[in-house]
Every structure is written in C-alpha cells, then in structure tokens.
Amino acid sequence: MSSNSRPLLTILTILISCCSLAHAQSIEPWDKSNKSDKSDKSDKVAVIDGKRVITFNEVDDQIAPQLFTLQKQIYELRRNALNNLITRMMLEEEAKRLGTSVNELRKSMSSPDSAISQKQIEEAFSETASLQTGLAEDEMKERLRLDLENQIKIKTFQTRLQELRNRTGIEIYLSEPEPPLIRISDEGPSSGSPSSPVTIVEFSDFQCPFCKRASETVRELARLYDGKVRIVFKHFPLSNHPDAFKAAQASVCADEKGKFWEYHDRLFNSQNLSDESLRKIAGDIGLETKDFSACLESSRSKEQVMKNIQEGRKIGIQGTPFFTINGRPVRGAQDISEFRRIIDRQLAGDR
C-alpha cells in the first residue's frame, strides 16, 4: 500500500469504527448509552507508559464536527447510488412487464403529451430578446424550440418516473447520520421560562438580512410553543458587516436596562445602524441617552459581544443565523417547518 493512501484509509477506518460523535467540551453524543466505556482496552488506539489508554472515543471527541461532515458526504453518495439502483431496477421490471426494452421505455416516458406550440416559442423569444446575440430570428426560434422540448421531456420523464415509483413497493433502510449534539451555555437575553422543555439558542447579526428573516421565524415559534420554548440570543456579528458589532454592543446596553427585545426588534427593522441611529433608537424606547452612550463606548459591552463570538467560534460557526435546539444544530434561515420538526421531536421525547 502506498504512503499516500494511508491517510484516507485512516479516515475511513475511523468512520467505520466510531460509534459516537462528540466534542470534548462542546459536543456530546445523541445517546450516551451507545458510547463505549473509555476504559475498554479492546477499543484502544494508543497506550502511554503502559498505563494510560487512549480510545477511539477520545480521538473522535476531538474531531466530531469533521467526522460528521465526512459521514454526511458518504451518506449523500450512498443515497444517490441507491436512488440510481432503484430507478434502474424499476425501469427493468416495468420494461419486462410491458415486453419492451429499457431504452424504448425511457423514450415513451419522456415523450410529452403535446408538441411545443408556436405561441410558446414566440413568448420565449420575446423574454430572451435582450440576450439574443445577432442570430437570425428563425435560427434563434429553432434553438428555443429545441430547448423547450428538452426541458419538457426531462420534466415529463421525472413526473412519470415518480408515478412509477409511487406504484412500486419500496422500503428504504439507509439512515441519515445524526448531527453531533452541541452543548453551549444558555446565558444571554432570553424569553420564555428557564424550565421550558425546549431551549433555542440563536447566534445572530443585526446587519444580516437572513438573520432578520430568521428572527420572524423565532417570534412565530415563541407564539406557537408558548410555555414550551425558551429563546436565548447570542451575538455573532460578521466581519463583512461594518455596523453589526456596534449594533450588538448597543443591544447589550439595552439589555442592561431590561429592554433588549424591544431594542432587538427596532434594530432589525432599521435601515440605518450608524452610531447616531443606535442612540436615537435608544432614546425612542426610553433609555437615558448619557448612560446609554457611556455603555456603548465601554469595554464591558465590547467584551460581552466578544464572549459570544468566541463561544460561536468554539463550536465552528462560520455564518449567521445559527441555532441550536436542545443542542441540535440548525444552520441558516431555515423554513419554520424544519424548526417545528426538531421541536416536536424534543417535546415527544424523541432524542
């Protein structure tokens, strides 16, 4: 075996052998009962001075996020391969049933119910007028006709393939790897009872348009799960948003006076996050200007924002918004249905 292949083999061996994903300080496994006893010598990968055993679990603890990324990639490869196999076998069986070849079956399944009309061609020609590159009108329309036909053939085939799949008894046992459980403090501005069965920790940036959209989702979740969900806000202003850090400091100052959420909403609804605007918003919600300005320029507000940023970096956050729901990570401004899926599982006791 060449030396170049050994690192890949090592990674694959770890992926096959590991039975848990956990970060030493910030991540723990979904099911602790599945995690091997670290004193189990059969699981050892190294021994120091004949006494101290290092196990696979301890190694995996250090690289949990990277392992999950690799496992996810392997899952996607397997899922695509599985879908291709299912499609091939379905077509073979259907072709056999109809007494034809797979190629002929594919042609019939991609054959549209009707031809492209002249009206469709004219409409496409009109829509692409600004993109036309000196071709003769007839040639351009012929190209558009061929392109439209190809699009319809693909769509028709996909529709009929799905219909065939729906008629076929298929049971899928390939399971998607579960993300590692992120453990992080619940300190910060919050809404909802600390005894709520579900805690959502949100890392956000007041100058991020996706964060604004996500804040509306969070507000709706708080309404839908009133009494069952607690929301904790943490700052993660991005370096490419020049006003975000100062806005985060300003919200820390508002929080000191018990007006974080009101200030939070004003920031997300403001088109201007200049220092002057931050002070004006503070005045609009009844904060004393002198005290607010002193806090805004203080080291304590800056340190609080930096503390949150460091927390985020520790668990590998690279963009905003980022959430954890009882430790389950949710990246980006996902549809509310994704949040509800995880919350409902937690409320049902499904870990």
mmCIF file of C-alpha atoms in Angstrom:
data_model
loop_
_atom_site.group_PDB
_atom_site.id
_atom_site.type_symbol
_atom_site.label_atom_id
_atom_site.label_comp_id
_atom_site.label_asym_id
_atom_site.label_seq_id
_atom_site.Cartn_x
_atom_site.Cartn_y
_atom_site.Cartn_z
ATOM 1 C CA MET A 1 0.000 0.000 0.000
ATOM 2 C CA SER A 2 1.381 3.432 -0.904
ATOM 3 C CA SER A 3 2.017 6.003 1.816
ATOM 4 C CA ASN A 4 -0.374 8.422 0.036
ATOM 5 C CA SER A 5 -3.323 6.067 0.563
ATOM 6 C CA ARG A 6 -2.780 5.603 4.291
ATOM 7 C CA PRO A 7 -4.353 8.920 5.465
ATOM 8 C CA LEU A 8 -7.547 8.130 3.521
ATOM 9 C CA LEU A 9 -7.594 4.592 4.940
ATOM 10 C CA THR A 10 -7.162 6.023 8.441
ATOM 11 C CA ILE A 11 -10.131 8.376 7.945
ATOM 12 C CA LEU A 12 -12.305 5.559 6.593
ATOM 13 C CA THR A 13 -11.256 3.281 9.460
ATOM 14 C CA ILE A 14 -12.263 5.928 11.991
ATOM 15 C CA LEU A 15 -15.587 6.467 10.215
ATOM 16 C CA ILE A 16 -16.347 2.760 10.188
ATOM 17 C CA SER A 17 -15.154 2.118 13.738
ATOM 18 C CA CYS A 18 -16.566 5.124 15.558
ATOM 19 C CA CYS A 19 -19.916 4.687 17.252
ATOM 20 C CA SER A 20 -20.373 8.208 18.574
ATOM 21 C CA LEU A 21 -19.809 11.818 17.624
ATOM 22 C CA ALA A 22 -18.799 14.065 20.482
ATOM 23 C CA HIS A 23 -16.663 17.117 21.075
ATOM 24 C CA ALA A 24 -14.628 17.104 24.259
ATOM 25 C CA GLN A 25 -16.118 20.306 25.624
ATOM 26 C CA SER A 26 -18.903 21.466 23.366
ATOM 27 C CA ILE A 27 -20.467 18.334 21.849
ATOM 28 C CA GLU A 28 -21.922 15.175 23.347
ATOM 29 C CA PRO A 29 -23.474 12.093 21.691
ATOM 30 C CA TRP A 30 -27.174 11.748 20.919
ATOM 31 C CA ASP A 31 -27.423 8.603 23.027
ATOM 32 C CA LYS A 32 -24.887 8.252 25.800
ATOM 33 C CA SER A 33 -25.790 4.588 26.211
ATOM 34 C CA ASN A 34 -24.263 3.930 22.785
ATOM 35 C CA LYS A 35 -20.885 5.368 23.742
ATOM 36 C CA SER A 36 -18.290 2.742 24.604
ATOM 37 C CA ASP A 37 -16.641 2.752 28.021
ATOM 38 C CA LYS A 38 -13.384 4.636 27.611
ATOM 39 C CA SER A 39 -11.659 2.041 29.806
ATOM 40 C CA ASP A 40 -12.455 -0.695 27.285
ATOM 41 C CA LYS A 41 -8.993 -1.825 26.148
ATOM 42 C CA SER A 42 -10.408 -3.524 23.048
ATOM 43 C CA ASP A 43 -11.198 -0.012 21.790
ATOM 44 C CA LYS A 44 -7.717 1.363 22.374
ATOM 45 C CA VAL A 45 -5.670 3.140 19.741
ATOM 46 C CA ALA A 46 -2.666 4.041 21.913
ATOM 47 C CA VAL A 47 -1.170 3.353 25.350
ATOM 48 C CA ILE A 48 1.146 5.737 27.194
ATOM 49 C CA ASP A 49 3.727 4.330 29.621
ATOM 50 C CA GLY A 50 1.845 1.058 29.666
ATOM 51 C CA LYS A 51 -0.952 2.650 31.701
ATOM 52 C CA ARG A 52 -2.864 5.450 30.067
ATOM 53 C CA VAL A 53 -5.122 4.123 27.331
ATOM 54 C CA ILE A 54 -6.371 6.380 24.520
ATOM 55 C CA THR A 55 -9.528 5.032 22.893
ATOM 56 C CA PHE A 56 -11.303 5.631 19.594
ATOM 57 C CA ASN A 57 -13.984 7.536 21.507
ATOM 58 C CA GLU A 58 -11.439 10.005 22.876
ATOM 59 C CA VAL A 59 -9.961 10.532 19.428
ATOM 60 C CA ASP A 60 -13.412 11.008 17.917
ATOM 61 C CA ASP A 61 -14.272 13.516 20.643
ATOM 62 C CA GLN A 62 -11.638 15.859 19.227
ATOM 63 C CA ILE A 63 -12.883 15.772 15.629
ATOM 64 C CA ALA A 64 -16.648 15.293 15.960
ATOM 65 C CA PRO A 65 -17.737 18.069 13.534
ATOM 66 C CA GLN A 66 -15.254 16.941 10.875
ATOM 67 C CA LEU A 67 -16.340 13.317 11.259
ATOM 68 C CA PHE A 68 -19.974 14.291 10.861
ATOM 69 C CA THR A 69 -19.160 16.234 7.682
ATOM 70 C CA LEU A 70 -17.434 13.168 6.232
ATOM 71 C CA GLN A 71 -20.257 10.858 7.318
ATOM 72 C CA LYS A 72 -22.753 13.221 5.705
ATOM 73 C CA GLN A 73 -20.813 13.162 2.444
ATOM 74 C CA ILE A 74 -20.691 9.359 2.496
ATOM 75 C CA TYR A 75 -24.428 9.237 3.184
ATOM 76 C CA GLU A 76 -25.149 11.528 0.208
ATOM 77 C CA LEU A 77 -23.026 9.330 -2.071
ATOM 78 C CA ARG A 78 -24.816 6.204 -0.875
ATOM 79 C CA ARG A 79 -28.246 7.826 -1.186
ATOM 80 C CA ASN A 80 -27.570 8.915 -4.774
ATOM 81 C CA ALA A 81 -26.228 5.466 -5.635
ATOM 82 C CA LEU A 82 -29.261 3.836 -4.015
ATOM 83 C CA ASN A 83 -31.677 6.048 -5.948
ATOM 84 C CA ASN A 84 -29.887 5.201 -9.196
ATOM 85 C CA LEU A 85 -30.127 1.479 -8.435
ATOM 86 C CA ILE A 86 -33.809 1.760 -7.543
ATOM 87 C CA THR A 87 -34.518 3.658 -10.757
ATOM 88 C CA ARG A 88 -32.628 1.154 -12.899
ATOM 89 C CA MET A 89 -34.378 -1.844 -11.322
ATOM 90 C CA MET A 90 -37.812 -0.227 -11.574
ATOM 91 C CA LEU A 91 -37.308 0.502 -15.264
ATOM 92 C CA GLU A 92 -36.034 -3.007 -15.919
ATOM 93 C CA GLU A 93 -39.072 -4.551 -14.215
ATOM 94 C CA GLU A 94 -41.510 -2.205 -15.963
ATOM 95 C CA ALA A 95 -39.907 -2.842 -19.349
ATOM 96 C CA LYS A 96 -40.131 -6.594 -18.725
ATOM 97 C CA ARG A 97 -43.806 -6.268 -17.761
ATOM 98 C CA LEU A 98 -44.591 -4.295 -20.930
ATOM 99 C CA GLY A 99 -42.490 -6.544 -23.159
ATOM 100 C CA THR A 100 -40.185 -3.783 -24.352
ATOM 101 C CA SER A 101 -36.615 -2.592 -23.814
ATOM 102 C CA VAL A 102 -35.487 -0.135 -21.156
ATOM 103 C CA ASN A 103 -34.406 2.333 -23.854
ATOM 104 C CA GLU A 104 -37.809 2.223 -25.512
ATOM 105 C CA LEU A 105 -39.492 2.598 -22.133
ATOM 106 C CA ARG A 106 -37.379 5.667 -21.368
ATOM 107 C CA LYS A 107 -38.336 7.200 -24.715
ATOM 108 C CA SER A 108 -42.030 6.617 -24.101
ATOM 109 C CA MET A 109 -41.804 8.021 -20.559
ATOM 110 C CA SER A 110 -40.094 11.185 -21.795
ATOM 111 C CA SER A 111 -42.497 11.734 -24.673
ATOM 112 C CA PRO A 112 -44.593 14.853 -23.906
ATOM 113 C CA ASP A 113 -48.360 14.773 -24.251
ATOM 114 C CA SER A 114 -48.281 17.647 -26.725
ATOM 115 C CA ALA A 115 -45.808 19.415 -29.003
ATOM 116 C CA ILE A 116 -44.342 22.845 -28.370
ATOM 117 C CA SER A 117 -46.759 25.445 -29.716
ATOM 118 C CA GLN A 118 -45.750 28.421 -31.811
ATOM 119 C CA LYS A 119 -47.159 30.634 -29.068
ATOM 120 C CA GLN A 120 -44.728 29.163 -26.517
ATOM 121 C CA ILE A 121 -41.826 29.768 -28.902
ATOM 122 C CA GLU A 122 -42.882 33.373 -29.512
ATOM 123 C CA GLU A 123 -43.197 34.011 -25.776
ATOM 124 C CA ALA A 124 -39.750 32.550 -25.105
ATOM 125 C CA PHE A 125 -38.312 34.605 -27.975
ATOM 126 C CA SER A 126 -39.801 37.770 -26.507
ATOM 127 C CA GLU A 127 -38.485 37.009 -22.999
ATOM 128 C CA THR A 128 -34.949 36.400 -24.269
ATOM 129 C CA ALA A 129 -34.820 39.326 -26.680
ATOM 130 C CA SER A 130 -32.188 41.140 -24.611
ATOM 131 C CA LEU A 131 -29.934 38.036 -24.623
ATOM 132 C CA GLN A 132 -30.005 37.410 -28.364
ATOM 133 C CA THR A 133 -26.548 37.590 -29.938
ATOM 134 C CA GLY A 134 -27.040 38.531 -33.570
ATOM 135 C CA LEU A 135 -28.530 35.202 -34.664
ATOM 136 C CA ALA A 136 -31.195 35.223 -37.340
ATOM 137 C CA GLU A 137 -34.700 35.201 -35.893
ATOM 138 C CA ASP A 138 -35.584 31.840 -37.424
ATOM 139 C CA GLU A 139 -32.423 30.207 -36.100
ATOM 140 C CA MET A 140 -32.985 31.663 -32.645
ATOM 141 C CA LYS A 141 -36.559 30.398 -32.538
ATOM 142 C CA GLU A 142 -35.465 26.930 -33.656
ATOM 143 C CA ARG A 143 -32.926 26.808 -30.836
ATOM 144 C CA LEU A 144 -35.601 27.923 -28.374
ATOM 145 C CA ARG A 145 -37.953 25.216 -29.656
ATOM 146 C CA LEU A 146 -35.321 22.521 -29.142
ATOM 147 C CA ASP A 147 -34.506 23.833 -25.674
ATOM 148 C CA LEU A 148 -38.174 23.925 -24.656
ATOM 149 C CA GLU A 149 -38.703 20.401 -25.982
ATOM 150 C CA ASN A 150 -35.739 19.125 -23.993
ATOM 151 C CA GLN A 151 -36.972 20.781 -20.803
ATOM 152 C CA ILE A 152 -40.442 19.294 -21.222
ATOM 153 C CA LYS A 153 -39.028 15.823 -21.965
ATOM 154 C CA ILE A 154 -36.965 15.910 -18.770
ATOM 155 C CA LYS A 155 -39.907 17.130 -16.702
ATOM 156 C CA THR A 156 -42.256 14.568 -18.255
ATOM 157 C CA PHE A 157 -39.805 11.717 -17.577
ATOM 158 C CA GLN A 158 -39.331 12.817 -13.949
ATOM 159 C CA THR A 159 -43.092 13.009 -13.408
ATOM 160 C CA ARG A 160 -43.741 9.561 -14.878
ATOM 161 C CA LEU A 161 -40.782 8.072 -13.044
ATOM 162 C CA GLN A 162 -42.218 9.382 -9.761
ATOM 163 C CA GLU A 163 -45.603 7.878 -10.671
ATOM 164 C CA LEU A 164 -43.894 4.535 -11.289
ATOM 165 C CA ARG A 165 -42.046 4.822 -8.004
ATOM 166 C CA ASN A 166 -45.321 5.540 -6.186
ATOM 167 C CA ARG A 167 -46.778 2.321 -7.624
ATOM 168 C CA THR A 168 -43.748 0.284 -6.586
ATOM 169 C CA GLY A 169 -43.319 -1.109 -3.097
ATOM 170 C CA ILE A 170 -40.030 0.411 -1.917
ATOM 171 C CA GLU A 171 -38.695 0.273 1.640
ATOM 172 C CA ILE A 172 -35.633 2.412 2.414
ATOM 173 C CA TYR A 173 -33.394 1.382 5.312
ATOM 174 C CA LEU A 174 -30.487 3.709 4.603
ATOM 175 C CA SER A 175 -30.435 6.133 7.532
ATOM 176 C CA GLU A 176 -29.043 9.639 7.557
ATOM 177 C CA PRO A 177 -26.300 10.280 10.146
ATOM 178 C CA GLU A 178 -27.443 12.334 13.116
ATOM 179 C CA PRO A 179 -25.533 15.567 13.745
ATOM 180 C CA PRO A 180 -23.461 15.779 16.923
ATOM 181 C CA LEU A 181 -25.139 17.344 19.911
ATOM 182 C CA ILE A 182 -23.784 20.818 20.685
ATOM 183 C CA ARG A 183 -23.553 21.828 24.307
ATOM 184 C CA ILE A 184 -23.418 25.563 24.894
ATOM 185 C CA SER A 185 -24.323 27.914 27.720
ATOM 186 C CA ASP A 186 -27.823 29.359 27.893
ATOM 187 C CA GLU A 187 -26.594 32.676 29.244
ATOM 188 C CA GLY A 188 -27.833 35.769 27.449
ATOM 189 C CA PRO A 189 -31.005 37.757 26.802
ATOM 190 C CA SER A 190 -33.881 35.319 26.797
ATOM 191 C CA SER A 191 -37.620 34.967 26.560
ATOM 192 C CA GLY A 192 -39.672 32.116 27.943
ATOM 193 C CA SER A 193 -39.312 30.151 31.147
ATOM 194 C CA PRO A 194 -35.952 28.593 32.090
ATOM 195 C CA SER A 195 -37.950 25.444 32.888
ATOM 196 C CA SER A 196 -39.243 25.144 29.309
ATOM 197 C CA PRO A 197 -38.572 21.672 27.860
ATOM 198 C CA VAL A 198 -37.010 23.170 24.709
ATOM 199 C CA THR A 199 -34.299 25.837 24.561
ATOM 200 C CA ILE A 200 -33.391 27.539 21.295
ATOM 201 C CA VAL A 201 -30.040 29.333 21.294
ATOM 202 C CA GLU A 202 -29.754 31.801 18.430
ATOM 203 C CA PHE A 203 -26.489 33.311 17.136
ATOM 204 C CA SER A 204 -27.323 36.357 15.066
ATOM 205 C CA ASP A 205 -26.090 39.525 13.356
ATOM 206 C CA PHE A 206 -28.220 42.685 13.251
ATOM 207 C CA GLN A 207 -26.934 43.626 9.785
ATOM 208 C CA CYS A 208 -27.652 40.204 8.272
ATOM 209 C CA PRO A 209 -30.838 40.069 6.117
ATOM 210 C CA PHE A 210 -31.146 36.318 6.686
ATOM 211 C CA CYS A 211 -30.993 36.908 10.433
ATOM 212 C CA LYS A 212 -33.856 39.382 10.162
ATOM 213 C CA ARG A 213 -35.953 36.791 8.353
ATOM 214 C CA ALA A 214 -34.985 34.159 10.924
ATOM 215 C CA SER A 215 -35.966 36.479 13.788
ATOM 216 C CA GLU A 216 -39.502 36.494 12.419
ATOM 217 C CA THR A 217 -39.474 32.693 12.397
ATOM 218 C CA VAL A 218 -38.270 32.645 16.003
ATOM 219 C CA ARG A 219 -41.032 35.052 17.018
ATOM 220 C CA GLU A 220 -43.626 32.763 15.422
ATOM 221 C CA LEU A 221 -42.132 29.730 17.166
ATOM 222 C CA ALA A 222 -42.377 31.508 20.507
ATOM 223 C CA ARG A 223 -46.064 32.127 19.801
ATOM 224 C CA LEU A 224 -46.801 28.599 18.627
ATOM 225 C CA TYR A 225 -44.970 26.950 21.515
ATOM 226 C CA ASP A 226 -45.842 29.408 24.260
ATOM 227 C CA GLY A 227 -44.717 27.970 27.602
ATOM 228 C CA LYS A 228 -42.768 25.161 25.931
ATOM 229 C CA VAL A 229 -39.884 27.007 24.292
ATOM 230 C CA ARG A 230 -37.253 29.346 25.677
ATOM 231 C CA ILE A 231 -35.281 31.604 23.304
ATOM 232 C CA VAL A 232 -31.694 32.663 24.140
ATOM 233 C CA PHE A 233 -29.978 35.277 21.984
ATOM 234 C CA LYS A 234 -26.219 35.423 21.368
ATOM 235 C CA HIS A 235 -24.230 37.835 19.224
ATOM 236 C CA PHE A 236 -22.158 36.805 16.218
ATOM 237 C CA PRO A 237 -21.582 39.963 14.126
ATOM 238 C CA LEU A 238 -19.786 39.119 10.900
ATOM 239 C CA SER A 239 -16.660 40.982 9.816
ATOM 240 C CA ASN A 240 -18.185 41.891 6.441
ATOM 241 C CA HIS A 241 -20.989 43.823 8.189
ATOM 242 C CA PRO A 242 -19.281 47.024 9.385
ATOM 243 C CA ASP A 243 -22.118 48.216 11.647
ATOM 244 C CA ALA A 244 -23.043 44.860 13.153
ATOM 245 C CA PHE A 245 -20.557 44.807 16.036
ATOM 246 C CA LYS A 246 -21.560 48.243 17.323
ATOM 247 C CA ALA A 247 -25.238 47.316 16.990
ATOM 248 C CA ALA A 248 -24.561 44.217 19.066
ATOM 249 C CA GLN A 249 -22.886 46.375 21.728
ATOM 250 C CA ALA A 250 -25.883 48.704 21.714
ATOM 251 C CA SER A 251 -28.251 45.799 22.322
ATOM 252 C CA VAL A 252 -26.076 44.707 25.264
ATOM 253 C CA CYS A 253 -26.597 48.181 26.723
ATOM 254 C CA ALA A 254 -30.348 47.943 26.150
ATOM 255 C CA ASP A 255 -30.336 44.554 27.861
ATOM 256 C CA GLU A 256 -28.749 46.092 30.961
ATOM 257 C CA LYS A 257 -31.859 48.257 31.252
ATOM 258 C CA GLY A 258 -34.262 45.382 30.622
ATOM 259 C CA LYS A 259 -35.169 46.441 27.074
ATOM 260 C CA PHE A 260 -33.231 44.002 24.938
ATOM 261 C CA TRP A 261 -36.098 42.545 22.895
ATOM 262 C CA GLU A 262 -37.645 45.918 22.151
ATOM 263 C CA TYR A 263 -34.266 47.210 21.007
ATOM 264 C CA HIS A 264 -33.632 43.956 19.105
ATOM 265 C CA ASP A 265 -36.828 44.439 17.086
ATOM 266 C CA ARG A 266 -36.018 48.081 16.323
ATOM 267 C CA LEU A 267 -32.535 47.153 15.082
ATOM 268 C CA PHE A 268 -33.836 44.529 12.675
ATOM 269 C CA ASN A 269 -36.424 46.977 11.353
ATOM 270 C CA SER A 270 -33.926 49.813 10.894
ATOM 271 C CA GLN A 271 -32.158 50.558 7.612
ATOM 272 C CA ASN A 272 -29.539 52.610 9.440
ATOM 273 C CA LEU A 273 -27.248 51.220 12.144
ATOM 274 C CA SER A 274 -24.902 54.187 12.482
ATOM 275 C CA ASP A 275 -23.885 55.331 15.983
ATOM 276 C CA GLU A 276 -26.304 58.223 15.681
ATOM 277 C CA SER A 277 -29.140 55.866 14.763
ATOM 278 C CA LEU A 278 -28.280 53.484 17.621
ATOM 279 C CA ARG A 279 -28.543 56.375 20.087
ATOM 280 C CA LYS A 280 -31.786 57.602 18.548
ATOM 281 C CA ILE A 281 -33.377 54.164 18.816
ATOM 282 C CA ALA A 282 -32.298 54.030 22.454
ATOM 283 C CA GLY A 283 -33.999 57.365 23.100
ATOM 284 C CA ASP A 284 -37.133 56.243 21.270
ATOM 285 C CA ILE A 285 -37.596 53.321 23.662
ATOM 286 C CA GLY A 286 -36.959 55.431 26.746
ATOM 287 C CA LEU A 287 -33.292 54.747 27.526
ATOM 288 C CA GLU A 288 -31.339 57.573 29.160
ATOM 289 C CA THR A 289 -29.020 58.950 26.472
ATOM 290 C CA LYS A 290 -25.963 59.678 28.629
ATOM 291 C CA ASP A 291 -25.906 56.270 30.301
ATOM 292 C CA PHE A 292 -26.534 54.504 27.013
ATOM 293 C CA SER A 293 -23.714 56.371 25.252
ATOM 294 C CA ALA A 294 -21.301 55.578 28.089
ATOM 295 C CA CYS A 295 -22.206 51.894 27.880
ATOM 296 C CA LEU A 296 -21.883 51.908 24.091
ATOM 297 C CA GLU A 297 -18.308 53.161 24.347
ATOM 298 C CA SER A 298 -17.413 50.934 27.308
ATOM 299 C CA SER A 299 -15.201 47.870 27.296
ATOM 300 C CA ARG A 300 -17.858 45.798 29.067
ATOM 301 C CA SER A 301 -20.308 45.890 26.138
ATOM 302 C CA LYS A 302 -17.494 45.024 23.743
ATOM 303 C CA GLU A 303 -16.316 42.169 25.960
ATOM 304 C CA GLN A 304 -19.811 40.685 26.117
ATOM 305 C CA VAL A 305 -20.069 40.621 22.325
ATOM 306 C CA MET A 306 -16.579 39.118 22.040
ATOM 307 C CA LYS A 307 -17.522 36.441 24.574
ATOM 308 C CA ASN A 308 -20.434 35.379 22.373
ATOM 309 C CA ILE A 309 -18.249 35.407 19.258
ATOM 310 C CA GLN A 310 -15.708 33.165 20.970
ATOM 311 C CA GLU A 311 -18.485 30.778 22.001
ATOM 312 C CA GLY A 312 -19.642 30.637 18.405
ATOM 313 C CA ARG A 313 -16.182 30.044 17.005
ATOM 314 C CA LYS A 314 -15.604 27.280 19.533
ATOM 315 C CA ILE A 315 -18.491 25.273 18.078
ATOM 316 C CA GLY A 316 -17.499 26.032 14.490
ATOM 317 C CA ILE A 317 -19.980 28.735 13.464
ATOM 318 C CA GLN A 318 -18.971 30.364 10.184
ATOM 319 C CA GLY A 319 -22.135 32.226 9.219
ATOM 320 C CA THR A 320 -25.398 33.528 10.582
ATOM 321 C CA PRO A 321 -28.018 32.809 11.632
ATOM 322 C CA PHE A 322 -27.103 29.678 13.554
ATOM 323 C CA PHE A 323 -29.307 27.900 16.086
ATOM 324 C CA THR A 324 -29.234 25.029 18.500
ATOM 325 C CA ILE A 325 -32.482 23.396 19.619
ATOM 326 C CA ASN A 326 -31.709 21.455 22.778
ATOM 327 C CA GLY A 327 -28.247 21.126 21.268
ATOM 328 C CA ARG A 328 -29.391 20.077 17.785
ATOM 329 C CA PRO A 329 -27.777 22.423 15.231
ATOM 330 C CA VAL A 330 -29.812 24.326 12.656
ATOM 331 C CA ARG A 331 -27.785 26.353 10.162
ATOM 332 C CA GLY A 332 -29.200 29.285 8.240
ATOM 333 C CA ALA A 333 -32.656 30.811 7.893
ATOM 334 C CA GLN A 334 -34.474 27.504 7.523
ATOM 335 C CA ASP A 335 -38.186 27.229 6.897
ATOM 336 C CA ILE A 336 -40.248 27.141 10.083
ATOM 337 C CA SER A 337 -41.205 23.536 9.306
ATOM 338 C CA GLU A 338 -37.618 22.408 9.967
ATOM 339 C CA PHE A 339 -37.635 24.076 13.387
ATOM 340 C CA ARG A 340 -41.015 22.557 14.176
ATOM 341 C CA ARG A 341 -39.851 19.090 13.167
ATOM 342 C CA ILE A 342 -36.995 19.211 15.679
ATOM 343 C CA ILE A 343 -39.045 20.897 18.425
ATOM 344 C CA ASP A 344 -41.878 18.387 18.081
ATOM 345 C CA ARG A 345 -39.411 15.512 18.344
ATOM 346 C CA GLN A 346 -37.993 17.009 21.509
ATOM 347 C CA LEU A 347 -41.418 17.527 23.037
ATOM 348 C CA ALA A 348 -42.311 13.946 22.181
ATOM 349 C CA GLY A 349 -39.187 12.741 23.954
ATOM 350 C CA ASP A 350 -37.598 11.512 20.729
ATOM 351 C CA ARG A 351 -33.898 12.257 21.082
#
